[in-house]
Coordinates of C-alpha atoms in Angstrom, one line a residue:
Chain A
X1 CA -1.4 23.6 90.0
X2 CA -4.3 23.0 87.6
X3 CA -3.8 20.8 84.7
X4 CA -5.5 20.1 81.4
X5 CA -6.6 16.7 80.1
X6 CA -4.9 16.4 76.7
X7 CA -5.6 13.5 74.3
X8 CA -3.9 14.7 71.2
X9 CA -1.4 17.3 70.0
X10 CA -0.3 17.6 66.4
X11 CA 0.8 19.9 63.7
X12 CA 1.7 22.1 62.1
X13 CA -1.1 21.6 59.6
X14 CA -3.7 23.8 57.9
X15 CA -7.0 24.7 59.6
X16 CA -9.6 23.1 57.3
X17 CA -12.7 24.9 58.3
X18 CA -14.5 27.9 59.8
X19 CA -13.5 31.5 60.2
X20 CA -9.8 30.9 59.8
X21 CA -9.9 28.3 57.1
X22 CA -6.5 28.0 55.4
X23 CA -4.4 29.2 58.3
X24 CA -1.4 27.2 59.5
X25 CA -2.0 25.9 63.0
X26 CA -1.1 23.5 65.7
X27 CA -3.9 21.4 67.3
X28 CA -4.5 20.6 70.9
X29 CA -7.4 18.3 71.7
X30 CA -8.8 18.2 75.2
X31 CA -10.5 15.1 76.7
X32 CA -14.1 15.1 77.8
X33 CA -17.3 16.4 76.4
X34 CA -20.8 17.3 77.8
X35 CA -22.3 16.2 74.5
X36 CA -22.5 12.9 72.7
X37 CA -23.2 13.8 69.1
X38 CA -24.2 10.8 67.0
X39 CA -21.9 11.8 64.1
X40 CA -19.0 13.2 66.2
X41 CA -15.7 12.9 64.2
X42 CA -13.7 12.9 67.5
X43 CA -15.7 10.5 69.6
X44 CA -12.4 9.1 71.0
X45 CA -12.3 12.4 73.1
X46 CA -15.2 11.3 75.2
X47 CA -16.3 7.6 74.5
X48 CA -13.6 6.0 76.6
X49 CA -12.0 4.2 73.7
X50 CA -8.7 6.2 74.0
X51 CA -8.8 7.0 77.7
X52 CA -5.4 5.6 78.2
X53 CA -4.0 8.2 75.8
X54 CA -5.0 11.1 78.0
X55 CA -2.3 13.0 79.9
X56 CA -2.9 15.6 82.5
X57 CA -0.6 18.5 81.5
X58 CA 0.2 21.8 83.0
X59 CA -0.2 24.8 80.6
X60 CA 3.6 25.2 80.2
X61 CA 4.0 21.5 79.4
X62 CA 1.5 21.8 76.6
X63 CA 3.4 24.8 75.2
X64 CA 6.7 22.9 75.5
X65 CA 5.1 19.9 73.7
X66 CA 4.0 22.1 70.8
X67 CA 7.4 23.8 70.5
X68 CA 9.1 20.4 70.5
X69 CA 6.8 19.3 67.7
X70 CA 7.1 22.4 65.5
X71 CA 9.7 24.9 66.8
X72 CA 8.9 28.3 65.5
X73 CA 6.9 26.9 62.6
X74 CA 3.5 28.2 63.7
X75 CA 1.8 31.2 65.2
X76 CA -1.7 29.8 65.8
X77 CA -2.9 27.1 68.1
X78 CA -6.3 25.6 67.7
X79 CA -7.8 24.2 70.9
X80 CA -10.6 21.7 70.2
X81 CA -12.1 18.7 72.0
X82 CA -14.2 17.3 73.3
X83 CA -15.4 20.6 74.7
X84 CA -12.5 22.8 75.8
X85 CA -15.0 25.0 77.6
X86 CA -15.1 22.3 80.3
X87 CA -11.6 23.5 81.4
X88 CA -11.4 26.4 83.7
X89 CA -8.5 28.6 84.8
X90 CA -5.8 26.3 83.4
X91 CA -7.0 27.1 79.9
X92 CA -6.8 30.8 80.6
X93 CA -3.2 30.3 81.7
X94 CA -2.4 28.4 78.6
X95 CA -3.8 31.1 76.4
X96 CA -1.7 33.7 78.3
X97 CA 1.4 31.7 77.6
X98 CA 0.6 31.6 73.9
X99 CA 0.1 35.4 73.8
X100 CA 3.4 36.0 75.6
X101 CA 5.0 34.4 72.6
X102 CA 2.8 36.2 70.1
X103 CA 0.9 33.1 69.2
X104 CA -2.8 33.3 68.5
X105 CA -5.4 31.0 70.2
X106 CA -8.4 29.7 68.3
X107 CA -11.0 27.7 70.2
X108 CA -14.0 25.7 69.1
X109 CA -16.8 24.9 71.5
X110 CA -20.5 24.1 71.2
X111 CA -21.8 27.0 73.3
X112 CA -23.0 24.9 76.2
X113 CA -20.7 26.4 78.9
X114 CA -19.2 29.8 79.5
X115 CA -15.6 30.4 80.6
X116 CA -14.2 33.8 81.5
X117 CA -11.1 33.1 79.3
X118 CA -13.4 33.2 76.2
X119 CA -12.7 37.0 76.3
X120 CA -9.0 36.2 75.7
X121 CA -9.4 34.0 72.7
X122 CA -8.3 35.5 69.4
X123 CA -10.7 33.4 67.2
X124 CA -13.7 32.0 69.1
X125 CA -16.0 29.6 67.2
X126 CA -19.3 28.8 68.8
X127 CA -20.7 25.7 67.1
X128 CA -24.2 24.8 68.4
X129 CA -25.2 21.3 67.3
X130 CA -28.2 20.7 65.0
X131 CA -31.0 18.1 65.4
X132 CA -29.1 15.4 63.6
X133 CA -26.6 15.3 66.4
X134 CA -29.2 14.0 68.8
X135 CA -28.4 16.8 71.2
X136 CA -30.7 19.5 72.5
X137 CA -29.6 23.2 72.4
X138 CA -30.0 25.1 75.6
X139 CA -31.1 28.3 74.0
X140 CA -31.0 30.3 77.3
X141 CA -27.4 29.3 77.9
X142 CA -26.5 30.0 74.3
X143 CA -28.1 33.4 74.5
X144 CA -26.1 34.2 77.6
X145 CA -22.9 33.1 76.0
X146 CA -23.5 35.1 72.8
X147 CA -24.4 38.1 74.9
X148 CA -21.3 37.9 77.0
X149 CA -19.1 37.4 73.9
X150 CA -20.6 40.4 72.1
X151 CA -19.6 42.6 75.0
X152 CA -16.0 41.9 74.2
X153 CA -14.3 44.1 71.6
X154 CA -11.3 41.9 71.3
X155 CA -12.2 38.4 70.2
X156 CA -13.3 37.8 66.7
X157 CA -16.2 35.4 67.3
X158 CA -18.4 33.5 64.9
X159 CA -21.0 30.8 64.8
X160 CA -20.6 27.6 62.9
X161 CA -23.4 25.1 62.2
X162 CA -22.7 21.6 60.7
X163 CA -25.6 20.7 58.3
X164 CA -26.4 17.1 57.5
X165 CA -30.0 17.5 56.2
X166 CA -32.9 19.8 55.7
X167 CA -33.9 19.9 59.4
X168 CA -30.4 20.9 60.3
X169 CA -30.5 23.7 57.7
X170 CA -33.7 25.0 59.3
X171 CA -31.8 25.0 62.6
X172 CA -29.0 26.9 61.0
X173 CA -31.5 29.5 59.9
X174 CA -32.9 29.8 63.3
X175 CA -29.4 30.4 64.7
X176 CA -28.8 33.1 62.1
X177 CA -32.1 34.9 62.8
X178 CA -31.4 34.8 66.5
X179 CA -27.9 36.2 66.3
X180 CA -28.0 38.2 63.0
X181 CA -25.0 40.3 63.8
X182 CA -22.7 37.3 64.3
X183 CA -20.9 35.9 61.2
X184 CA -22.3 32.5 60.5
X185 CA -20.5 29.6 58.8
X186 CA -22.3 26.6 57.4
X187 CA -20.5 23.3 56.9
X188 CA -21.7 20.1 55.3
X189 CA -21.5 17.2 57.7
X190 CA -19.4 14.1 57.0
X191 CA -21.9 11.2 57.0
X192 CA -19.3 8.5 57.6
X193 CA -16.3 9.4 59.7
X194 CA -14.8 5.9 59.6
X195 CA -15.0 5.2 55.8
X196 CA -11.5 4.5 54.5
X197 CA -10.0 5.8 51.3
X198 CA -10.9 8.9 49.2
X199 CA -14.1 10.4 50.4
X200 CA -13.7 13.8 48.6
X201 CA -16.3 13.0 46.0
X202 CA -19.0 12.3 48.6
X203 CA -18.1 15.4 50.6
X204 CA -18.1 17.7 47.5
X205 CA -21.6 16.4 46.6
X206 CA -22.7 17.5 50.1
X207 CA -21.0 20.9 49.7
X208 CA -22.8 21.4 46.4
X209 CA -26.1 20.6 48.0
X210 CA -25.5 23.1 50.8
X211 CA -24.4 25.7 48.3
X212 CA -27.7 25.2 46.6
X213 CA -29.7 25.7 49.8
X214 CA -28.0 29.0 50.5
X215 CA -28.1 30.2 46.9
X216 CA -31.9 29.7 46.8
X217 CA -32.5 31.4 50.2
X218 CA -32.8 35.2 50.2
X219 CA -32.8 35.2 54.0
X220 CA -29.3 33.6 54.2
X221 CA -27.5 36.1 52.0
X222 CA -24.8 36.7 54.6
X223 CA -24.2 33.1 55.7
X224 CA -20.9 31.6 54.5
X225 CA -20.6 28.0 53.3
X226 CA -17.3 26.2 53.6
X227 CA -16.1 22.6 53.4
X228 CA -13.6 20.8 55.7
X229 CA -10.5 21.1 53.5
X230 CA -8.6 18.6 55.7
X231 CA -11.3 16.0 55.0
X232 CA -11.1 16.7 51.2
X233 CA -7.4 16.1 51.2
X234 CA -6.6 13.7 54.1
X235 CA -10.1 12.1 54.3
X236 CA -10.9 10.4 57.6
X237 CA -7.2 10.1 58.8
X238 CA -6.6 11.4 62.3
X239 CA -3.9 13.8 63.3
X240 CA -3.7 15.7 60.1
Chain B
X1 CA -22.6 59.2 30.3
X2 CA -19.8 56.8 30.9
X3 CA -20.4 53.1 30.4
X4 CA -18.7 49.8 31.4
X5 CA -17.8 47.0 29.0
X6 CA -19.6 43.9 30.5
X7 CA -19.0 40.5 29.0
X8 CA -20.8 38.4 31.6
X9 CA -23.2 38.7 34.6
X10 CA -24.3 35.7 36.6
X11 CA -25.4 34.5 40.0
X12 CA -26.3 34.2 42.7
X13 CA -23.5 31.7 43.3
X14 CA -20.9 31.2 46.0
X15 CA -17.6 33.0 46.0
X16 CA -15.1 30.1 45.6
X17 CA -11.8 31.7 46.6
X18 CA -9.9 34.4 48.5
X19 CA -10.8 36.6 51.5
X20 CA -14.6 36.1 51.2
X21 CA -14.6 32.4 50.2
X22 CA -18.0 30.9 50.8
X23 CA -20.0 34.1 50.5
X24 CA -23.1 34.3 48.3
X25 CA -22.4 36.7 45.5
X26 CA -23.3 37.9 42.0
X27 CA -20.5 38.2 39.4
X28 CA -20.0 41.0 36.9
X29 CA -17.1 40.4 34.5
X30 CA -15.7 43.4 32.6
X31 CA -14.1 43.1 29.2
X32 CA -10.5 44.0 28.6
X33 CA -7.2 43.3 30.3
X34 CA -3.7 44.8 30.3
X35 CA -2.3 41.3 31.0
X36 CA -2.2 38.1 28.9
X37 CA -1.6 35.4 31.5
X38 CA -0.7 32.1 29.9
X39 CA -3.1 30.1 32.2
X40 CA -5.9 32.7 32.4
X41 CA -9.2 31.0 33.1
X42 CA -11.1 33.9 31.6
X43 CA -9.2 34.6 28.5
X44 CA -12.5 35.2 26.7
X45 CA -12.5 38.6 28.5
X46 CA -9.5 39.8 26.4
X47 CA -8.5 37.4 23.6
X48 CA -11.3 38.6 21.2
X49 CA -13.0 35.2 21.1
X50 CA -16.2 36.5 22.7
X51 CA -16.0 40.1 21.7
X52 CA -19.5 40.0 20.2
X53 CA -20.8 39.3 23.7
X54 CA -19.6 42.6 25.1
X55 CA -22.2 45.2 26.0
X56 CA -21.5 48.7 27.0
X57 CA -23.7 49.3 30.0
X58 CA -24.4 52.3 32.2
X59 CA -23.9 51.6 36.0
X60 CA -27.7 51.6 36.5
X61 CA -28.2 49.1 33.7
X62 CA -25.8 46.7 35.3
X63 CA -27.6 47.0 38.6
X64 CA -30.9 46.5 36.9
X65 CA -29.6 43.4 35.2
X66 CA -28.4 41.9 38.5
X67 CA -31.8 42.6 40.1
X68 CA -33.5 41.0 37.2
X69 CA -31.3 37.9 37.6
X70 CA -31.6 37.5 41.3
X71 CA -34.1 39.9 43.0
X72 CA -33.2 40.4 46.6
X73 CA -31.3 37.1 46.7
X74 CA -27.8 38.6 47.2
X75 CA -26.0 41.3 49.1
X76 CA -22.6 41.1 47.5
X77 CA -21.4 41.7 44.0
X78 CA -18.0 40.6 42.8
X79 CA -16.5 42.5 40.0
X80 CA -13.8 40.7 38.1
X81 CA -12.4 40.7 34.6
X82 CA -10.4 41.1 32.7
X83 CA -9.0 43.9 34.8
X84 CA -11.8 46.0 36.2
X85 CA -9.2 48.6 37.2
X86 CA -9.1 49.6 33.6
X87 CA -12.5 51.2 34.2
X88 CA -12.6 54.7 35.6
X89 CA -15.4 56.8 37.0
X90 CA -18.2 54.6 35.8
X91 CA -17.1 51.9 38.2
X92 CA -17.1 54.3 41.1
X93 CA -20.7 55.2 40.2
X94 CA -21.7 51.5 40.0
X95 CA -20.2 50.9 43.5
X96 CA -22.1 53.9 44.8
X97 CA -25.3 52.4 43.4
X98 CA -24.6 49.1 45.2
X99 CA -23.9 50.9 48.5
X100 CA -27.2 52.8 48.2
X101 CA -28.9 49.5 48.3
X102 CA -26.8 48.1 51.1
X103 CA -24.9 45.7 48.7
X104 CA -21.2 45.0 49.2
X105 CA -18.7 45.4 46.3
X106 CA -15.8 42.9 46.0
X107 CA -13.2 43.5 43.4
X108 CA -10.3 41.5 42.1
X109 CA -7.5 43.1 40.1
X110 CA -3.8 42.3 39.5
X111 CA -2.4 45.5 40.9
X112 CA -1.2 47.0 37.7
X113 CA -3.4 50.1 37.7
X114 CA -4.8 52.4 40.4
X115 CA -8.3 53.8 40.5
X116 CA -9.6 56.2 43.1
X117 CA -12.7 54.1 43.6
X118 CA -10.5 51.4 45.2
X119 CA -11.1 53.3 48.4
X120 CA -14.9 52.6 48.2
X121 CA -14.5 48.8 47.6
X122 CA -15.6 46.7 50.6
X123 CA -13.4 43.7 49.7
X124 CA -10.4 44.5 47.6
X125 CA -8.3 41.7 46.3
X126 CA -4.9 42.6 44.8
X127 CA -3.6 39.6 42.9
X128 CA -0.2 40.1 41.4
X129 CA 0.7 37.5 38.8
X130 CA 3.6 35.0 39.4
X131 CA 6.3 34.0 36.9
X132 CA 4.3 31.1 35.4
X133 CA 1.8 33.7 34.0
X134 CA 4.5 35.1 31.7
X135 CA 3.8 38.6 33.0
X136 CA 6.3 40.9 34.6
X137 CA 5.3 42.6 37.9
X138 CA 5.8 46.4 38.0
X139 CA 6.9 46.5 41.6
X140 CA 7.0 50.3 41.7
X141 CA 3.4 50.4 40.6
X142 CA 2.4 47.7 43.0
X143 CA 4.2 49.5 45.9
X144 CA 2.3 52.7 45.0
X145 CA -1.1 50.8 45.0
X146 CA -0.4 49.0 48.3
X147 CA 0.7 52.3 49.9
X148 CA -2.5 54.1 48.7
X149 CA -4.7 51.2 49.8
X150 CA -3.1 51.0 53.3
X151 CA -4.0 54.7 53.8
X152 CA -7.7 53.7 53.6
X153 CA -9.4 52.7 56.9
X154 CA -12.5 51.3 55.2
X155 CA -11.7 48.7 52.6
X156 CA -10.6 45.3 53.8
X157 CA -7.9 44.5 51.4
X158 CA -5.8 41.5 50.9
X159 CA -3.2 40.0 48.5
X160 CA -3.8 36.8 46.6
X161 CA -1.1 34.9 44.6
X162 CA -1.9 31.9 42.4
X163 CA 0.8 29.3 42.7
X164 CA 1.6 26.7 39.9
X165 CA 5.1 25.7 40.8
X166 CA 8.1 26.3 43.1
X167 CA 9.1 29.5 41.3
X168 CA 5.7 30.9 41.8
X169 CA 5.9 30.0 45.5
X170 CA 9.1 31.9 45.8
X171 CA 7.3 34.9 44.2
X172 CA 4.5 34.6 46.7
X173 CA 7.1 34.7 49.5
X174 CA 8.6 37.8 48.0
X175 CA 5.2 39.4 47.9
X176 CA 4.6 38.5 51.6
X177 CA 7.9 39.8 52.8
X178 CA 7.4 43.1 50.8
X179 CA 3.9 43.7 52.3
X180 CA 4.0 41.8 55.6
X181 CA 1.0 43.6 57.2
X182 CA -1.4 42.7 54.4
X183 CA -3.3 39.3 54.6
X184 CA -1.9 37.0 52.0
X185 CA -3.9 34.2 50.3
X186 CA -2.2 31.5 48.3
X187 CA -4.2 29.5 45.8
X188 CA -3.1 26.5 43.7
X189 CA -3.3 27.1 40.0
X190 CA -5.6 25.1 37.7
X191 CA -3.2 23.6 35.1
X192 CA -5.8 22.9 32.5
X193 CA -8.8 25.3 32.3
X194 CA -10.4 23.6 29.3
X195 CA -10.3 19.9 30.6
X196 CA -13.8 18.5 30.7
X197 CA -15.3 16.4 33.4
X198 CA -14.5 16.1 37.1
X199 CA -11.1 17.8 37.8
X200 CA -11.5 17.8 41.6
X201 CA -8.9 15.1 42.2
X202 CA -6.2 16.9 40.2
X203 CA -7.0 20.2 42.0
X204 CA -7.0 18.6 45.5
X205 CA -3.5 17.1 44.7
X206 CA -2.3 20.6 44.0
X207 CA -3.9 22.0 47.1
X208 CA -2.2 19.3 49.2
X209 CA 1.2 20.2 47.6
X210 CA 0.7 23.9 48.4
X211 CA -0.4 23.0 52.0
X212 CA 2.9 21.1 52.2
X213 CA 4.9 24.1 51.1
X214 CA 3.4 26.4 53.7
X215 CA 3.4 23.8 56.5
X216 CA 7.2 23.4 56.0
X217 CA 8.0 27.1 55.8
X218 CA 8.4 29.0 59.1
X219 CA 8.5 32.3 57.2
X220 CA 5.0 31.8 55.9
X221 CA 3.1 31.1 59.2
X222 CA 0.5 33.8 58.5
X223 CA -0.1 33.0 54.8
X224 CA -3.5 31.4 54.2
X225 CA -3.9 28.6 51.6
X226 CA -7.3 28.1 50.0
X227 CA -8.6 26.3 46.9
X228 CA -11.1 27.4 44.3
X229 CA -14.3 25.8 45.7
X230 CA -16.3 26.5 42.5
X231 CA -13.7 24.6 40.4
X232 CA -13.9 21.6 42.9
X233 CA -17.6 21.5 42.5
X234 CA -18.4 22.8 39.1
X235 CA -15.0 22.1 37.4
X236 CA -14.2 24.1 34.3
X237 CA -17.8 25.2 33.6
X238 CA -18.4 28.9 33.0
X239 CA -21.0 31.0 34.7
X240 CA -21.1 29.1 38.0

C-alpha cells in the first residue's frame, strides 16, 4: 500500500493566507520538495534538518491522526509541503477519505508537477516562485498545469505569488497577464523567517508597500493583495 | 431626477475586510443611517457633524467623480454608508452605470431595509449588528431579506458580523445557525475608533482572541475570521 511522507500535522488553526484566508483548517505537511527557495519558511521539509521527524503514513493513518488531534472540530484540511504534488496515488486516496467525511481538501503547490488528483482538490493554490526565490519557472510545465486545471469545473483554483521586491512584482504581473482568467493573490514575503519576537510591524510595512504597488497599477485591478495572518499574530512560531 | 446623498468618495485603495478582502476598489459613502451603533467608525455619516460635506449627486455625477479621481485604475466600487439601502431607484441607476463600464459593485448594509437593486449587486454584504452596538435586530426583516437574496442566482452574498465580546460572539453563532448556507465572516471590532497612532498591536490581539473562539468551537467550522487590513496599516485615518 502506498504511503505519504508526513513531517508535521497540526490544528485546528486558521488559514492565514490565499483564497481561503480566515478558514478554520487542519494542516498536513508532506516531506520533500523539488525546489530550494532561498527564503522558504518551511525549509525543514526538505533540507534534511528534521528528517528524523518524517513518518511514512497510509492515508487512513493521516486521517486518524487528524481526528485524534481535533475530533469533529474542523471541516477543511490544508495539505502543504514541501511540494505535495510529488506524491502520487496515495494523496488521491487521502483526498477521497476526506470527502467521504464531508471534509474539504485545500492544497498548495508551486506548479512544477502535475497530479491527476488535482481535479479532486476543493481549493487548489498554484504558487509559482518569483526571482527572489532563486528558482526558475518552467513556463511550459506551468502552462500545461493551468490548462489541465482550467478544464475542471469542480476545483476552485487560484494563483498566488509571494512578492519580496520590484523584480518579483514584475514576475507577478507576467503571471497575471499569462493567465488572466485565474484569480491572482499577491502576498508580501517574510524577509526573515527565523527572527524571534513580534514581527508584525515589519510585515505590515511590506503589506503597505505591496498595496501601494497594486493601487498604482491599472493593469492589476483584479489582483488581490493579502497578508499572512498567522505570521501577524503568531510571528515565526511553527505549528500554528 | 433622483439623486444620492454622498458624503465621501475616495480611492483607489484596497478593500480591507469581508468577502472581497484584498481587492482594489473605490469607495462611495452615502449619508444617512437608520442605526446609531455605539462604536460606529463612520458616525460622521449620520451624526450631523459633517452634514455640510454632503452633496446630492446624480448617478452619472458620482461615476464622473470616480473617473476623475482614478481614471481606469479600478474595476470595483464599494458603496458603504451610513446605510446605502436607504437609497432607492437612484442607486440602481448608479449600479447600472458601473456595469455598463464593466465595473463591479460591492455594497455593505446592515440588513434592516430591502431594495430591489440588491439583485444587481455583484458583492452584497449583509452585516447585522450585534448587542454591543446597542441596536436591536429585526429578525423578521432580516429573514425576509435573506430569503429574497437567496432567490437571486447572480449576486454573491455573504453575512458579516463584527464581534467585540462574548455576547457578540453568541449573536454571530445565532446568525450562522439561522442562515447556515450563507458564507459568514467574523471581524473583531475596533474598540477605539478615534485613538491616534499605531493601533495594529491592539487590533491583532483582538483578532487572536476571535481566532481562539472559532478554533475552539466545532459548530463554527465554516465561519471565516478576518481582520480589517486598512485599520492594521492605516489605523484610524479616514479616506484610506
